[in-house]
Short mmCIF file of C-alpha atoms and ligand atoms in Angstrom, two decimals:
data_model
loop_
_atom_site.label_atom_id
_atom_site.label_comp_id
_atom_site.label_asym_id
_atom_site.label_seq_id
_atom_site.Cartn_x
_atom_site.Cartn_y
_atom_site.Cartn_z
CA MET E 1 -141.38 -74.01 97.08
CA ASN E 2 -138.71 -75.27 99.47
CA SER E 3 -139.32 -74.92 103.17
CA PHE E 4 -136.70 -73.92 105.66
CA TYR E 5 -137.31 -74.23 109.39
CA ILE E 6 -134.52 -72.72 111.46
CA THR E 7 -134.25 -72.54 115.23
CA THR E 8 -132.03 -71.04 117.91
CA PRO E 9 -131.68 -72.86 121.21
CA ILE E 10 -134.22 -71.54 123.67
CA TYR E 11 -132.41 -69.38 126.18
CA TYR E 12 -132.33 -69.86 129.94
CA VAL E 13 -134.03 -66.99 131.69
CA ASN E 14 -131.96 -67.11 134.87
CA ASP E 15 -129.71 -64.37 133.55
CA LYS E 16 -129.82 -61.44 131.19
CA PRO E 17 -128.93 -61.84 127.51
CA HIS E 18 -125.25 -61.71 126.53
CA ILE E 19 -123.18 -61.94 123.36
CA GLY E 20 -123.60 -65.73 123.14
CA HIS E 21 -127.37 -65.36 122.82
CA ALA E 22 -127.00 -62.51 120.33
CA TYR E 23 -124.58 -64.60 118.27
CA THR E 24 -126.88 -67.61 117.75
CA THR E 25 -129.91 -65.43 117.09
CA ILE E 26 -128.11 -63.34 114.45
CA ALA E 27 -126.72 -66.49 112.82
CA CYS E 28 -130.25 -67.81 112.38
CA ASP E 29 -131.46 -64.43 111.16
CA ILE E 30 -128.74 -64.37 108.48
CA LEU E 31 -129.69 -67.85 107.30
CA ALA E 32 -133.42 -67.08 107.44
CA ARG E 33 -132.95 -63.89 105.42
CA TYR E 34 -130.80 -65.76 102.91
CA HIS E 35 -133.53 -68.36 102.35
CA ASN E 36 -136.11 -65.59 102.09
CA LEU E 37 -134.06 -64.03 99.28
CA LYS E 38 -134.30 -67.41 97.55
CA ASN E 39 -138.10 -67.30 98.00
CA ASN E 40 -138.06 -70.32 100.27
CA ASN E 41 -140.84 -70.81 102.76
CA VAL E 42 -138.97 -69.78 105.90
CA TYR E 43 -139.97 -70.28 109.52
CA PHE E 44 -137.59 -68.85 112.10
CA LEU E 45 -138.10 -69.73 115.76
CA THR E 46 -136.46 -68.55 118.96
CA GLY E 47 -137.64 -68.35 122.55
CA THR E 48 -136.93 -69.00 126.20
CA ASP E 49 -136.33 -72.08 128.34
CA GLU E 50 -138.10 -71.28 131.58
CA HIS E 51 -138.32 -74.40 133.71
CA GLY E 52 -135.89 -76.18 136.00
CA GLN E 53 -134.19 -75.88 139.32
CA LYS E 54 -131.86 -73.08 138.21
CA VAL E 55 -134.76 -70.79 137.33
CA GLU E 56 -136.62 -71.75 140.50
CA LYS E 57 -133.51 -70.80 142.52
CA ALA E 58 -132.94 -67.57 140.58
CA SER E 59 -136.53 -66.47 141.15
CA ILE E 60 -136.19 -67.05 144.90
CA GLU E 61 -132.94 -65.06 144.92
CA ASN E 62 -134.85 -62.25 143.18
CA SER E 63 -137.69 -62.50 145.74
CA SER E 64 -140.12 -63.34 143.03
CA ASP E 65 -142.44 -66.20 142.17
CA PRO E 66 -141.15 -68.22 139.22
CA GLN E 67 -143.92 -67.15 136.85
CA SER E 68 -143.51 -63.38 137.30
CA PHE E 69 -139.75 -63.83 137.26
CA THR E 70 -139.81 -65.73 133.96
CA ASP E 71 -142.32 -63.26 132.46
CA ARG E 72 -139.90 -60.44 133.16
CA MET E 73 -136.75 -62.25 132.09
CA SER E 74 -138.26 -63.71 128.93
CA GLY E 75 -139.24 -60.16 127.93
CA ASN E 76 -135.53 -59.20 127.92
CA PHE E 77 -134.78 -61.90 125.36
CA LYS E 78 -137.70 -60.94 123.16
CA GLU E 79 -136.55 -57.33 123.24
CA LEU E 80 -133.04 -58.34 122.22
CA VAL E 81 -134.37 -60.14 119.13
CA SER E 82 -135.94 -56.98 117.75
CA PHE E 83 -133.03 -54.82 118.86
CA LEU E 84 -130.77 -57.04 116.74
CA ASN E 85 -133.15 -56.63 113.77
CA CYS E 86 -133.90 -60.33 113.65
CA ASN E 87 -137.06 -61.22 111.76
CA ILE E 88 -138.51 -64.13 113.70
CA ASN E 89 -141.76 -65.91 112.92
CA ASP E 90 -142.45 -67.05 116.45
CA PHE E 91 -141.12 -66.64 119.98
CA ILE E 92 -141.80 -69.62 122.17
CA ARG E 93 -141.86 -69.80 125.96
CA THR E 94 -141.81 -73.19 127.65
CA THR E 95 -144.27 -71.93 130.29
CA GLU E 96 -146.96 -71.43 127.64
CA ILE E 97 -149.93 -73.79 127.69
CA ARG E 98 -149.34 -74.82 124.07
CA HIS E 99 -145.89 -76.01 125.06
CA LYS E 100 -146.96 -77.91 128.17
CA LYS E 101 -149.53 -79.71 126.04
CA ALA E 102 -146.95 -80.55 123.38
CA ALA E 103 -144.37 -81.80 125.92
CA GLN E 104 -146.98 -83.99 127.60
CA ALA E 105 -148.16 -85.33 124.26
CA LEU E 106 -144.60 -86.26 123.28
CA TRP E 107 -144.08 -87.95 126.63
CA LYS E 108 -147.32 -89.92 126.24
CA LYS E 109 -146.35 -90.99 122.77
CA LEU E 110 -142.94 -92.20 124.00
CA PHE E 111 -144.58 -93.97 126.94
CA ASP E 112 -147.11 -95.68 124.67
CA ASN E 113 -144.26 -96.70 122.36
CA ASN E 114 -142.57 -98.39 125.32
CA GLN E 115 -139.64 -95.97 125.35
CA ILE E 116 -140.05 -94.82 128.98
CA TYR E 117 -139.92 -96.77 132.27
CA LEU E 118 -139.87 -95.89 135.98
CA GLY E 119 -136.66 -96.59 137.93
CA ASN E 120 -134.26 -95.08 140.44
CA TYR E 121 -131.52 -92.61 139.80
CA LYS E 122 -128.35 -92.32 141.84
CA GLY E 123 -125.52 -90.06 140.83
CA TRP E 124 -123.50 -86.87 141.01
CA TYR E 125 -125.64 -83.97 139.86
CA SER E 126 -124.70 -80.40 139.01
CA VAL E 127 -127.53 -77.90 139.33
CA ARG E 128 -125.70 -75.35 137.20
CA ASP E 129 -125.14 -77.75 134.30
CA GLU E 130 -128.45 -79.53 134.87
CA ALA E 131 -126.64 -82.80 134.25
CA PHE E 132 -125.40 -85.91 136.01
CA PHE E 133 -121.72 -86.79 135.86
CA SER E 134 -119.94 -90.07 136.30
CA GLU E 135 -117.28 -90.34 138.99
CA ASN E 136 -114.38 -90.27 136.50
CA GLU E 137 -115.57 -86.97 135.01
CA LEU E 138 -115.40 -85.18 138.38
CA ILE E 139 -112.66 -82.96 139.76
CA LYS E 140 -111.91 -83.36 143.48
CA LYS E 141 -110.83 -80.32 145.53
CA ASP E 142 -110.89 -79.81 149.33
CA ASN E 143 -113.04 -82.91 149.85
CA LYS E 144 -115.66 -81.62 147.44
CA PHE E 145 -116.51 -82.77 143.93
CA TYR E 146 -116.87 -80.51 140.92
CA ALA E 147 -118.17 -81.00 137.38
CA PRO E 148 -115.80 -80.25 134.44
CA SER E 149 -117.48 -76.82 134.20
CA GLY E 150 -116.30 -76.02 137.75
CA ALA E 151 -119.79 -76.26 139.25
CA GLU E 152 -120.14 -78.18 142.50
CA VAL E 153 -121.99 -81.48 142.28
CA GLU E 154 -124.19 -83.19 144.87
CA TRP E 155 -125.06 -86.85 145.39
CA LEU E 156 -128.63 -87.50 144.38
CA LYS E 157 -130.84 -90.57 144.69
CA GLU E 158 -134.39 -90.35 143.53
CA GLU E 159 -137.17 -92.15 141.74
CA SER E 160 -137.03 -91.19 138.10
CA TYR E 161 -138.46 -92.02 134.73
CA PHE E 162 -135.93 -93.15 132.15
CA PHE E 163 -135.83 -92.95 128.40
CA LYS E 164 -134.39 -96.09 126.77
CA LEU E 165 -131.54 -94.28 125.07
CA SER E 166 -129.33 -97.39 125.18
CA GLU E 167 -131.63 -99.04 122.64
CA TRP E 168 -130.94 -96.25 120.15
CA GLN E 169 -127.20 -96.62 119.88
CA ASP E 170 -127.16 -98.71 116.69
CA LYS E 171 -130.02 -96.84 115.05
CA LEU E 172 -128.37 -93.48 115.69
CA LEU E 173 -125.07 -94.72 114.34
CA GLU E 174 -126.71 -96.06 111.23
CA TYR E 175 -128.65 -92.83 110.80
CA TYR E 176 -125.55 -90.63 111.01
CA ILE E 177 -123.44 -92.89 108.82
CA THR E 178 -126.05 -92.66 106.08
CA ASN E 179 -126.61 -88.92 106.70
CA PRO E 180 -123.15 -87.43 107.23
CA SER E 181 -124.38 -83.89 106.58
CA ALA E 182 -126.84 -84.08 109.49
CA ILE E 183 -124.21 -82.68 111.88
CA ALA E 184 -121.79 -79.89 111.00
CA PRO E 185 -118.98 -78.89 111.03
CA ILE E 186 -117.35 -82.25 110.33
CA THR E 187 -115.26 -82.19 113.54
CA ARG E 188 -118.51 -82.09 115.52
CA TYR E 189 -119.92 -84.92 113.45
CA ASN E 190 -116.89 -87.05 114.33
CA GLU E 191 -117.22 -86.10 117.98
CA VAL E 192 -120.85 -87.19 118.13
CA LEU E 193 -120.12 -90.43 116.33
CA SER E 194 -117.38 -91.42 118.72
CA PHE E 195 -119.59 -90.51 121.68
CA ILE E 196 -122.33 -92.79 120.38
CA LYS E 197 -119.80 -95.56 119.76
CA SER E 198 -118.53 -95.26 123.34
CA GLY E 199 -121.95 -96.50 124.50
CA LEU E 200 -125.24 -94.85 125.43
CA LYS E 201 -126.92 -95.25 128.81
CA ASP E 202 -130.61 -94.82 129.52
CA LEU E 203 -131.47 -91.25 130.30
CA SER E 204 -133.13 -89.93 133.43
CA ILE E 205 -135.96 -87.66 132.24
CA SER E 206 -137.95 -86.71 135.34
CA ARG E 207 -137.43 -85.20 138.80
CA THR E 208 -139.29 -85.25 142.08
CA THR E 209 -137.03 -82.81 143.96
CA PHE E 210 -138.42 -79.55 142.62
CA LYS E 211 -141.72 -78.38 141.22
CA TRP E 212 -141.02 -75.80 138.52
CA GLY E 213 -141.63 -77.82 135.37
CA VAL E 214 -144.14 -79.65 133.22
CA PRO E 215 -145.93 -82.40 135.17
CA VAL E 216 -145.42 -85.94 133.89
CA PRO E 217 -148.73 -87.30 132.53
CA ASN E 218 -150.48 -89.61 135.02
CA ASN E 219 -147.90 -89.08 137.79
CA ASP E 220 -147.69 -85.49 138.95
CA LYS E 221 -145.23 -86.39 141.69
CA HIS E 222 -142.76 -86.09 138.80
CA ILE E 223 -141.94 -83.16 136.60
CA MET E 224 -140.13 -83.47 133.30
CA TYR E 225 -136.41 -82.98 133.51
CA VAL E 226 -135.30 -80.01 131.42
CA TRP E 227 -134.07 -81.57 128.17
CA ILE E 228 -137.19 -83.44 127.18
CA ASP E 229 -139.22 -80.34 128.05
CA ALA E 230 -136.84 -77.89 126.37
CA LEU E 231 -136.18 -79.77 123.13
CA THR E 232 -139.88 -80.26 122.49
CA ASN E 233 -140.22 -76.51 121.93
CA TYR E 234 -139.14 -77.06 118.33
CA LEU E 235 -142.22 -79.21 117.78
CA THR E 236 -144.61 -77.05 119.82
CA ALA E 237 -144.06 -74.07 117.56
CA LEU E 238 -145.26 -76.06 114.55
CA GLY E 239 -148.45 -77.07 116.33
CA TYR E 240 -147.48 -80.48 117.72
CA PRO E 241 -149.22 -82.80 118.62
CA ASN E 242 -151.32 -81.88 115.62
CA ILE E 243 -148.94 -83.21 112.98
CA GLU E 244 -151.56 -82.97 110.27
CA ASN E 245 -151.51 -79.18 110.26
CA GLU E 246 -150.04 -77.27 107.33
CA LEU E 247 -147.11 -75.72 109.23
CA PHE E 248 -145.96 -79.06 110.57
CA ILE E 249 -146.33 -80.87 107.27
CA THR E 250 -144.41 -78.24 105.32
CA HIS E 251 -141.68 -77.40 107.85
CA TRP E 252 -140.66 -80.39 109.93
CA PRO E 253 -137.77 -81.41 110.21
CA ALA E 254 -135.73 -78.39 111.32
CA VAL E 255 -132.22 -77.03 111.00
CA HIS E 256 -131.04 -76.40 114.57
CA ILE E 257 -128.22 -73.92 115.22
CA VAL E 258 -126.70 -74.58 118.64
CA GLY E 259 -123.57 -73.82 120.64
CA LYS E 260 -121.00 -76.61 120.87
CA ASP E 261 -121.85 -77.12 124.56
CA ILE E 262 -125.35 -78.35 123.81
CA LEU E 263 -124.57 -80.39 120.71
CA ARG E 264 -124.85 -83.74 122.49
CA PHE E 265 -128.39 -83.04 123.64
CA HIS E 266 -129.45 -82.06 120.14
CA ALA E 267 -127.53 -84.68 118.20
CA ILE E 268 -128.12 -87.70 120.44
CA TYR E 269 -131.08 -87.29 122.80
CA TRP E 270 -133.25 -85.29 120.43
CA PRO E 271 -133.18 -87.57 117.36
CA ALA E 272 -133.72 -90.55 119.66
CA PHE E 273 -136.78 -88.90 121.26
CA LEU E 274 -138.10 -88.02 117.83
CA MET E 275 -137.58 -91.43 116.27
CA GLY E 276 -138.99 -93.01 119.44
CA ALA E 277 -142.13 -90.96 118.84
CA ASN E 278 -142.27 -91.90 115.13
CA LEU E 279 -141.14 -88.47 114.01
CA GLU E 280 -138.37 -87.53 111.61
CA PRO E 281 -135.03 -86.51 113.16
CA PRO E 282 -133.68 -82.98 112.53
CA LYS E 283 -132.52 -82.15 109.03
CA LYS E 284 -129.32 -80.71 110.39
CA ILE E 285 -127.63 -79.65 113.60
CA TYR E 286 -124.92 -77.02 113.19
CA ALA E 287 -122.75 -76.38 116.23
CA HIS E 288 -121.01 -73.03 116.50
CA GLY E 289 -118.08 -72.10 118.71
CA TRP E 290 -117.81 -69.85 121.74
CA TRP E 291 -116.66 -66.26 122.07
CA THR E 292 -114.03 -65.27 124.54
CA ASN E 293 -113.37 -61.70 125.66
CA SER E 294 -109.82 -60.53 124.88
CA GLY E 295 -108.57 -64.07 125.25
CA GLU E 296 -110.46 -64.89 128.45
CA LYS E 297 -113.40 -67.19 128.97
CA ILE E 298 -116.53 -65.08 129.46
CA SER E 299 -118.07 -65.45 132.88
CA LYS E 300 -120.13 -63.45 135.31
CA SER E 301 -117.64 -63.99 138.11
CA LEU E 302 -114.81 -62.53 136.00
CA GLY E 303 -117.06 -59.56 135.25
CA ASN E 304 -116.20 -59.71 131.54
CA VAL E 305 -119.64 -60.50 130.10
CA ILE E 306 -120.13 -58.71 126.77
CA ASP E 307 -123.39 -56.80 126.67
CA PRO E 308 -124.86 -56.83 123.14
CA TYR E 309 -126.61 -53.49 123.72
CA GLN E 310 -123.34 -51.84 124.66
CA ILE E 311 -121.31 -53.04 121.68
CA VAL E 312 -124.09 -52.19 119.23
CA LYS E 313 -124.32 -48.71 120.73
CA THR E 314 -120.58 -48.26 120.30
CA TYR E 315 -120.09 -49.66 116.78
CA GLY E 316 -123.51 -49.90 115.13
CA LEU E 317 -125.73 -52.92 114.61
CA ASP E 318 -124.69 -53.93 111.10
CA GLN E 319 -121.06 -53.44 112.04
CA ILE E 320 -121.43 -55.92 114.91
CA ARG E 321 -123.47 -58.37 112.83
CA TYR E 322 -120.76 -58.21 110.18
CA PHE E 323 -117.89 -58.55 112.64
CA LEU E 324 -119.33 -61.59 114.43
CA PHE E 325 -119.74 -63.53 111.21
CA SER E 326 -116.70 -62.49 109.22
CA GLU E 327 -114.07 -62.57 111.93
CA VAL E 328 -114.09 -66.30 112.63
CA PRO E 329 -115.22 -69.37 110.73
CA PHE E 330 -118.73 -70.23 111.86
CA GLY E 331 -118.13 -73.29 114.00
CA ASN E 332 -114.81 -72.14 115.50
CA ASP E 333 -114.27 -70.25 118.74
CA GLY E 334 -113.70 -66.53 118.39
CA ASP E 335 -112.10 -63.84 120.43
CA PHE E 336 -113.86 -60.53 120.89
CA SER E 337 -111.79 -57.42 121.41
CA HIS E 338 -112.41 -53.77 120.60
CA ASN E 339 -109.32 -53.71 118.44
CA SER E 340 -110.45 -56.62 116.33
CA VAL E 341 -113.90 -55.06 115.77
CA ILE E 342 -112.33 -51.76 114.72
CA LYS E 343 -109.82 -53.45 112.45
CA ARG E 344 -112.33 -55.68 110.74
CA VAL E 345 -115.05 -53.05 110.30
CA ASN E 346 -112.64 -50.43 109.01
CA ALA E 347 -110.92 -52.81 106.61
CA ASP E 348 -113.94 -54.53 105.08
CA LEU E 349 -116.82 -52.12 105.51
CA SER E 350 -115.33 -48.62 105.60
CA ASN E 351 -112.23 -48.94 103.42
CA ASN E 352 -113.47 -51.56 101.00
CA PHE E 353 -117.25 -51.68 100.53
CA GLY E 354 -118.13 -48.25 101.90
CA ASN E 355 -115.32 -46.65 99.95
CA LEU E 356 -116.52 -48.23 96.72
CA VAL E 357 -120.10 -47.05 97.22
CA GLN E 358 -119.05 -43.59 98.30
CA ARG E 359 -116.53 -42.85 95.60
CA VAL E 360 -118.72 -44.13 92.79
CA CYS E 361 -121.93 -42.51 93.97
CA SER E 362 -120.49 -39.18 95.01
CA PHE E 363 -118.64 -38.97 91.68
CA ILE E 364 -121.96 -39.48 89.89
CA ASN E 365 -123.65 -36.96 92.19
CA LYS E 366 -121.00 -34.32 91.57
CA ASN E 367 -120.01 -34.90 87.97
CA CYS E 368 -122.96 -36.45 86.20
CA ASP E 369 -125.88 -34.63 87.74
CA SER E 370 -126.57 -37.91 89.61
CA ILE E 371 -127.45 -39.67 86.38
CA VAL E 372 -125.71 -42.75 85.01
CA ASP E 373 -126.37 -43.45 81.41
CA ASN E 374 -126.54 -47.20 81.62
CA ARG E 375 -124.25 -48.81 79.10
CA ILE E 376 -122.88 -52.01 80.53
CA ASN E 377 -120.44 -53.13 77.88
CA ILE E 378 -119.94 -56.87 77.84
CA GLU E 379 -117.87 -56.61 74.68
CA ASN E 380 -115.10 -55.11 76.77
CA VAL E 381 -112.90 -57.85 78.23
CA GLU E 382 -112.25 -56.02 81.49
CA ASP E 383 -115.93 -55.25 82.05
CA LYS E 384 -117.08 -58.72 81.11
CA GLY E 385 -114.44 -60.19 83.42
CA LEU E 386 -115.81 -58.32 86.41
CA LEU E 387 -119.42 -59.10 85.61
CA ASP E 388 -118.62 -62.80 85.11
CA LEU E 389 -116.73 -62.80 88.38
CA SER E 390 -119.85 -61.59 90.19
CA VAL E 391 -121.74 -64.62 88.87
CA VAL E 392 -119.00 -67.01 89.93
CA LYS E 393 -118.92 -65.40 93.38
CA PHE E 394 -122.70 -65.60 93.66
CA ASP E 395 -122.65 -69.34 92.95
CA LYS E 396 -119.94 -69.94 95.54
CA TYR E 397 -121.74 -67.70 98.03
CA LYS E 398 -124.92 -69.75 97.64
CA SER E 399 -123.21 -73.09 97.98
CA TYR E 400 -121.55 -71.90 101.19
CA LEU E 401 -124.73 -70.50 102.70
CA ASP E 402 -126.68 -73.61 101.77
CA ASN E 403 -124.25 -75.30 104.19
CA GLN E 404 -124.44 -72.53 106.81
CA GLU E 405 -120.83 -71.49 106.13
CA ILE E 406 -121.51 -67.83 106.69
CA ASP E 407 -117.92 -66.57 106.93
CA LYS E 408 -116.90 -68.23 103.67
CA ALA E 409 -119.90 -66.77 101.86
CA ILE E 410 -119.01 -63.29 103.13
CA LYS E 411 -115.43 -63.73 101.95
CA GLU E 412 -116.58 -64.35 98.39
CA VAL E 413 -118.45 -61.04 98.36
CA VAL E 414 -115.53 -59.18 99.91
CA GLU E 415 -113.28 -60.50 97.15
CA LEU E 416 -115.71 -59.24 94.53
CA ILE E 417 -115.77 -55.81 96.17
CA THR E 418 -111.97 -55.72 96.27
CA LYS E 419 -111.86 -56.52 92.56
CA ALA E 420 -114.40 -53.78 91.86
CA ASN E 421 -112.18 -51.28 93.70
CA VAL E 422 -109.20 -52.39 91.63
CA TYR E 423 -111.28 -51.99 88.47
CA CYS E 424 -112.33 -48.52 89.59
CA ASP E 425 -108.71 -47.50 90.28
CA LYS E 426 -107.58 -48.83 86.94
CA LEU E 427 -110.35 -47.47 84.73
CA ALA E 428 -110.55 -44.24 86.72
CA PRO E 429 -113.85 -42.64 85.65
CA TRP E 430 -112.50 -39.23 86.78
CA LEU E 431 -109.71 -39.46 84.17
CA LEU E 432 -112.19 -40.54 81.51
CA LYS E 433 -114.24 -37.47 82.37
CA ASN E 434 -111.15 -35.25 82.08
CA LYS E 435 -110.34 -36.79 78.73
CA ASN E 436 -113.96 -36.25 77.72
CA GLU E 437 -114.46 -39.97 77.06
CA ILE E 438 -118.04 -39.77 78.29
CA ILE E 439 -119.33 -42.98 76.75
CA ARG E 440 -116.57 -45.06 78.31
CA MET E 441 -117.02 -43.21 81.60
CA ASN E 442 -120.70 -44.20 81.64
CA GLU E 443 -119.82 -47.79 80.84
CA VAL E 444 -117.43 -47.94 83.75
CA LEU E 445 -119.84 -46.25 86.16
CA SER E 446 -122.68 -48.55 85.06
CA MET E 447 -120.53 -51.55 85.72
CA LEU E 448 -119.55 -50.27 89.15
CA ILE E 449 -123.15 -49.53 90.10
CA GLU E 450 -124.12 -53.01 88.97
CA ILE E 451 -121.40 -54.65 91.07
CA ILE E 452 -122.40 -52.55 94.08
CA ARG E 453 -125.98 -53.72 93.58
CA ARG E 454 -124.99 -57.38 93.32
CA ALA E 455 -122.64 -57.25 96.31
CA SER E 456 -125.31 -55.47 98.34
CA LEU E 457 -127.87 -58.12 97.50
CA MET E 458 -125.51 -60.82 98.69
CA LEU E 459 -124.66 -58.96 101.89
CA PHE E 460 -128.29 -58.20 102.71
CA PRO E 461 -128.70 -61.15 105.12
CA VAL E 462 -125.73 -59.90 107.17
CA ILE E 463 -126.15 -56.11 107.05
CA PRO E 464 -129.80 -55.54 106.10
CA ASP E 465 -130.18 -51.91 107.20
CA SER E 466 -127.06 -50.76 105.38
CA VAL E 467 -128.10 -52.53 102.20
CA LYS E 468 -131.47 -50.80 102.33
CA LYS E 469 -129.61 -47.48 102.55
CA ILE E 470 -127.49 -48.43 99.53
CA PHE E 471 -130.58 -49.44 97.56
CA PHE E 472 -132.06 -46.06 98.40
CA ILE E 473 -128.95 -44.29 97.07
CA LEU E 474 -129.09 -46.42 93.92
CA ASN E 475 -132.75 -45.52 93.64
CA ILE E 476 -133.84 -49.15 93.47
CA ASN E 477 -137.02 -50.21 95.20
CA GLU E 478 -136.55 -52.41 98.31
CA ASN E 479 -138.83 -55.04 96.81
CA LYS E 480 -135.98 -55.76 94.39
CA ILE E 481 -133.94 -57.14 97.29
CA ASN E 482 -134.48 -60.68 96.09
CA PHE E 483 -132.28 -63.15 94.22
CA ASP E 484 -134.75 -63.23 91.32
CA TYR E 485 -133.21 -59.90 90.37
CA PHE E 486 -129.57 -60.87 90.78
CA ASN E 487 -128.81 -61.07 87.07
CA GLN E 488 -131.17 -58.41 85.95
CA LEU E 489 -129.26 -55.40 84.76
CA PRO E 490 -130.54 -51.97 85.79
CA LYS E 491 -132.77 -49.87 83.60
CA LEU E 492 -131.39 -47.66 80.87
CA SER E 493 -130.78 -44.41 82.57
CA VAL E 494 -130.53 -44.21 86.34
CA LYS E 495 -130.83 -41.14 88.51
CA ILE E 496 -129.30 -41.99 91.86
CA ASN E 497 -129.88 -40.22 95.17
CA ILE E 498 -127.34 -38.13 97.03
CA SER E 499 -124.98 -40.41 98.92
CA SER E 500 -123.44 -40.09 102.33
CA PRO E 501 -120.95 -42.55 103.86
CA ILE E 502 -122.67 -45.80 104.88
CA PHE E 503 -119.84 -47.09 107.06
CA PRO E 504 -117.93 -44.18 108.59
CA ARG E 505 -114.43 -45.15 109.70
CA ILE E 506 -114.20 -45.96 113.40
CA GLU E 507 -111.48 -44.02 115.17
CA ASN E 508 -109.52 -46.06 117.68
CA LYS E 509 -109.68 -43.74 120.67
CA THR E 510 -107.56 -45.99 122.85
N1 LIG X 1 -131.64 -73.63 127.51
C1 LIG X 1 -130.52 -74.30 126.92
C2 LIG X 1 -130.82 -74.66 125.50
C3 LIG X 1 -132.03 -75.52 125.28
S1 LIG X 1 -132.36 -75.75 123.59
C4 LIG X 1 -133.58 -76.85 123.53
C5 LIG X 1 -129.29 -73.39 126.98
N2 LIG X 1 -129.49 -72.10 127.17
S2 LIG X 1 -128.35 -70.99 127.37
O1 LIG X 1 -129.03 -69.75 127.53
O2 LIG X 1 -127.46 -71.36 128.42
O3 LIG X 1 -127.43 -71.00 126.10
C6 LIG X 1 -127.93 -70.68 124.87
C7 LIG X 1 -126.88 -70.66 123.80
O4 LIG X 1 -125.93 -69.63 124.04
C8 LIG X 1 -126.11 -71.96 123.67
O5 LIG X 1 -126.16 -72.37 122.31
C9 LIG X 1 -124.70 -71.58 124.05
O6 LIG X 1 -123.75 -72.30 123.32
C10 LIG X 1 -124.66 -70.12 123.68
N3 LIG X 1 -123.58 -69.41 124.34
C11 LIG X 1 -123.45 -69.14 125.67
N4 LIG X 1 -122.26 -68.50 125.86
C12 LIG X 1 -121.62 -68.34 124.68
C13 LIG X 1 -120.44 -67.70 124.24
N5 LIG X 1 -119.59 -67.14 125.08
N6 LIG X 1 -120.19 -67.66 122.90
C14 LIG X 1 -121.07 -68.18 121.98
N7 LIG X 1 -122.17 -68.79 122.36
C15 LIG X 1 -122.40 -69.03 123.69
O7 LIG X 1 -128.20 -73.90 126.85
#
């Protein structure tokens, strides 16, 4: 059995969840569900990143101590996961004891491997970005300096531990040149490669200026600086430092899905930490793009943050899951607007897929006493053509999803559904009924039911609740939602259940 370990970034708890968090979590859920349909041994991890100066500051602003603040805020993220119908295997919090132990063990291992030394750090630091910037990256305005993100930076000098990142430049380059699929999409791969080629400096990995973090082993004047703490979460969840346990042996290394803003940390620091600790680097890092709101960058100060609860309440969960992953290529930036949701959902789900299910099933309900006499006729060129197309589409769908190309996989299914609607228009079971060609009518209906079943199976990772409803209408047990059954034709005579529209059209009230 193949194993598949998939992770979201762990989310900062200094704010409430927004569409960006929902997006990454649903992406991982789609991929996890897809691998489950293939009977792979899936482990899906998400969680919260709870240490650092930002959280310490946010808790003070909320007149709370950091621990109760993070308990409360982390709960919001956990709630969002189940609200979005994401089937995780574990939810990790960096304030958990298991994580502190794992982070300290990794640190010790790196220290023992001569990868860490004590030095002094001087530089321009942005609290909001939790990163240092070199002088030429800064923007100067009114005698103040700002990071490229717009956050103000301050001059900092402090004793700090360093990770010898500079020694990893050649090894990382060699690793990525021999493993070009380890970073996707390809544009991101090229970006990382040219960053590595431009030269890597040693990395400051501890702080003495605030307390909210994991203490550095044998020197508790220092706490670990966020990235070494945060990235280790992916190991903690598999039981690190016990690398002999079953979960670790079967599941490491991981596929990490991250936003483009945190690619560098995952594609450069993280593999270097791992190799420095004699562990395998990630199997793959896939960087997705960012959503804007009606053309504008999303930010709290602009007041245009998209609340996942609100949009799901307005359009429905599967509709939003579908929209987010069909509207833009996974990896590109996307623009969210009410019009684009309505257009996409109505076109693909209501008018195409929903229409196919509804017209076929309600015809059978009304005209055939809900029974289809199953007679798939592969002697008929038209019928065979459609059935063969579903197999071709399934193969393409799988090869796309094996590479996390969710939008392309969806497109293949949509094309199959479109073809099934054309077939339905052309062969018109209602005319066959009128002409009393009952055998041919049953052949056509059987074919349509079969294509609906196959398309539903493929769309299950994206719109799981709706597919369960369709399987109920088709009277097929939910345990048949598995790719083992893709080619299996339905039983001889099928009595379907009464259907009602799965994707009602959304009226554009504005
Ligand atoms: N805590 C770090 C990650 C540590 S992983 C070891 C972090 N957290 S975050 O909460 O700020 O961001 C989490 C994810 O949300 C990132 O992958 C980021 O790209 C994503 N998004 C934040 N805003 C977004 C959009 N507007 N659109 C899409 N994703 C966005 O970074």
